[in-house]
Amino acid sequence: MQLQGFLGSVNVYNKFIDSYAKIREPLNQLLKKDKQWHWTAECQEAFELIKNKLVTKPVLQLYDPKLPLHVFCDASQVAIGAVLKQLDSSGNLHPVSYPSRTLRSYEKKNCITELECLAIVDALDKFYYYLHGKRFIIHTDHAALVWLKNVKEFKGKIVSLDFKIKHVRL
């Protein structure tokens, strides 16, 4: 269910969103087993408010060239996406940018390892101007990609980047 996926991905930032549980309550009602699905104006308002909160302070932060960078990447059979994050003074990771895109028809034929790799390559391309000349960490939930930095055949901009890949549960 798309709503469940959306709410799951937003939960990472709930500690930065005032009254988050109250805001998302109309959406929670839609996830109850015996409840008939009915998207109301209240649900739409909650959805829009959560999206707005994700792109404003204190969730979304301005890029600071002095702070370390973390790139979180993920893929599905439908889309790829990434989040560029930096630590705040309290040690919390805050997003700086959220690029994503739907897969092209020919990309949908790839296996999940290839899609996860594509998500990383796409993120490195989109974040290149933030990342170039800095050491950073790529976080992926796909353990098979930890070897990526050892690939010798990379060409172009990615070769010039100084990164470490870390396997994490996203």
C-alpha positions as a printed NumPy array, in Angstrom:
array([[  0.   ,   0.   ,   0.   ],
       [  1.405,   3.391,  -1.037],
       [  0.111,   5.239,   2.012],
       [  1.851,   2.801,   4.34 ],
       [  5.119,   3.256,   2.42 ],
       [  4.795,   7.038,   2.554],
       [  4.118,   7.085,   6.295],
       [  6.946,   4.611,   6.902],
       [  9.449,   6.813,   5.099],
       [  8.23 ,   9.943,   6.887],
       [  8.537,   8.316,  10.333],
       [ 12.302,   8.887,  10.214],
       [ 11.624,  12.625,  10.563],
       [  8.775,  12.543,  13.08 ],
       [ 10.998,  13.808,  15.895],
       [ 11.412,  17.077,  13.961],
       [  7.71 ,  17.567,  13.216],
       [  5.696,  19.153,  16.006],
       [  2.454,  17.246,  16.728],
       [  3.319,  14.628,  14.115],
       [  1.094,  11.915,  15.63 ],
       [ -1.877,  14.276,  15.67 ],
       [ -1.263,  15.436,  12.089],
       [ -1.1  ,  11.901,  10.684],
       [ -4.082,  10.507,  12.613],
       [ -6.571,  10.824,   9.707],
       [ -4.133,   8.819,   7.574],
       [ -3.695,   6.215,  10.321],
       [ -7.443,   5.621,  10.255],
       [ -7.175,   4.517,   6.614],
       [ -4.714,   1.766,   7.608],
       [ -7.034,   0.025,  10.06 ],
       [ -8.006,  -3.505,   8.989],
       [-11.753,  -3.325,   9.294],
       [-12.079,   0.266,   8.125],
       [-13.344,   1.001,   4.614],
       [-10.936,   3.122,   2.562],
       [-12.334,   6.644,   2.196],
       [ -9.957,   9.503,   1.359],
       [-11.506,  12.604,   2.925],
       [-10.645,  16.297,   2.814],
       [ -9.139,  15.786,   6.273],
       [ -6.869,  13.039,   4.889],
       [ -5.78 ,  15.288,   2.025],
       [ -5.064,  18.125,   4.45 ],
       [ -2.951,  15.848,   6.673],
       [ -1.054,  14.503,   3.653],
       [ -0.315,  18.017,   2.338],
       [  0.732,  19.252,   5.777],
       [  3.182,  16.378,   6.242],
       [  4.681,  16.99 ,   2.782],
       [  5.048,  20.685,   3.605],
       [  6.743,  19.906,   6.915],
       [  9.273,  17.699,   5.113],
       [ 10.543,  20.591,   3.004],
       [ 10.748,  23.259,   5.694],
       [ 12.81 ,  23.74 ,   8.839],
       [ 13.487,  22.022,  11.147],
       [ 13.328,  18.944,   8.864],
       [ 14.928,  20.277,   5.694],
       [ 18.158,  22.169,   6.348],
       [ 20.295,  24.415,   4.197],
       [ 23.506,  22.853,   2.915],
       [ 26.598,  23.711,   4.966],
       [ 29.879,  23.061,   3.107],
       [ 31.718,  22.656,   6.429],
       [ 29.648,  19.677,   7.606],
       [ 30.12 ,  16.003,   6.63 ],
       [ 27.755,  14.551,   4.033],
       [ 25.707,  11.353,   4.063],
       [ 23.893,   9.993,   1.018],
       [ 21.001,   7.56 ,   1.585],
       [ 19.807,   5.681,  -1.521],
       [ 16.986,   3.264,  -2.2  ],
       [ 15.177,   1.65 ,  -5.11 ],
       [ 11.941,  -0.147,  -5.855],
       [ 10.498,  -1.674,  -8.998],
       [  8.868,   1.704,  -9.701],
       [ 11.314,   4.45 ,  -8.696],
       [ 14.729,   5.35 ,  -7.307],
       [ 15.522,   8.034,  -4.801],
       [ 18.085,   9.471,  -2.468],
       [ 18.415,  11.85 ,   0.439],
       [ 21.451,  14.035,   1.058],
       [ 21.82 ,  14.592,   4.801],
       [ 24.051,  16.526,   7.186],
       [ 24.42 ,  16.421,  10.961],
       [ 23.102,  19.277,  13.054],
       [ 24.723,  20.541,  16.261],
       [ 22.788,  17.897,  18.26 ],
       [ 24.081,  15.034,  16.115],
       [ 20.812,  14.483,  14.225],
       [ 20.924,  13.869,  10.493],
       [ 18.775,  16.344,   8.572],
       [ 17.932,  16.15 ,   4.873],
       [ 19.304,  18.786,   2.524],
       [ 17.785,  17.437,  -0.694],
       [ 15.368,  14.649,  -1.751],
       [ 15.795,  13.79 ,  -5.443],
       [ 13.833,  10.891,  -6.909],
       [ 12.51 ,   9.745, -10.237],
       [ 10.382,   7.016, -11.695],
       [ 12.119,   4.253, -13.584],
       [ 12.168,   4.259, -17.351],
       [ 10.455,   1.264, -18.973],
       [ 13.761,  -0.421, -19.896],
       [ 15.115,   0.083, -16.336],
       [ 12.159,  -1.786, -14.819],
       [ 13.541,  -4.993, -16.345],
       [ 16.632,  -4.829, -14.108],
       [ 17.043,  -6.933, -10.968],
       [ 16.882,  -5.198,  -7.575],
       [ 20.693,  -5.163,  -7.193],
       [ 21.014,  -3.279, -10.472],
       [ 18.245,  -0.88 ,  -9.436],
       [ 19.885,  -0.216,  -6.067],
       [ 23.167,   0.436,  -7.882],
       [ 21.356,   2.738, -10.309],
       [ 19.935,   4.667,  -7.331],
       [ 23.465,   5.253,  -6.04 ],
       [ 24.881,   6.279,  -9.41 ],
       [ 21.921,   8.596, -10.031],
       [ 22.303,  10.178,  -6.567],
       [ 26.034,  10.718,  -7.042],
       [ 25.311,  12.438, -10.324],
       [ 22.597,  14.672,  -8.841],
       [ 24.655,  15.535,  -5.748],
       [ 27.98 ,  15.835,  -7.59 ],
       [ 28.495,  19.531,  -6.846],
       [ 27.894,  18.972,  -3.137],
       [ 30.124,  15.883,  -3.   ],
       [ 33.09 ,  16.704,  -5.237],
       [ 36.243,  17.228,  -3.188],
       [ 34.704,  15.896,   0.043],
       [ 34.787,  12.517,   1.76 ],
       [ 31.258,  11.205,   2.345],
       [ 29.346,   8.055,   3.245],
       [ 26.772,   6.313,   1.085],
       [ 24.173,   4.417,   3.121],
       [ 22.381,   1.55 ,   1.398],
       [ 20.083,  -1.215,   2.624],
       [ 21.419,  -3.507,  -0.098],
       [ 24.452,  -5.348,   1.321],
       [ 25.566,  -6.574,  -2.112],
       [ 26.588,  -3.011,  -3.039],
       [ 29.28 ,  -2.592,  -0.408],
       [ 31.759,  -3.739,  -3.105],
       [ 30.832,  -0.819,  -5.38 ],
       [ 33.823,   1.357,  -4.471],
       [ 36.168,  -1.408,  -5.679],
       [ 34.832,  -1.345,  -9.245],
       [ 37.677,  -0.267, -11.542],
       [ 35.599,   0.264, -14.69 ],
       [ 33.768,   3.388, -13.506],
       [ 34.222,   6.31 , -15.853],
       [ 33.424,   9.976, -15.656],
       [ 32.628,  12.011, -12.581],
       [ 32.031,   9.134, -10.157],
       [ 35.695,   8.069, -10.281],
       [ 36.73 ,  11.426,  -8.762],
       [ 34.507,  11.083,  -5.695],
       [ 35.852,  10.023,  -2.293],
       [ 33.238,   7.846,  -0.627],
       [ 32.703,   4.887,   1.644],
       [ 29.691,   2.59 ,   1.355],
       [ 27.96 ,   1.461,   4.515],
       [ 25.252,  -1.19 ,   4.738],
       [ 22.383,  -0.101,   6.99 ],
       [ 18.786,  -1.047,   7.575],
       [ 16.753,   1.836,   6.181]])
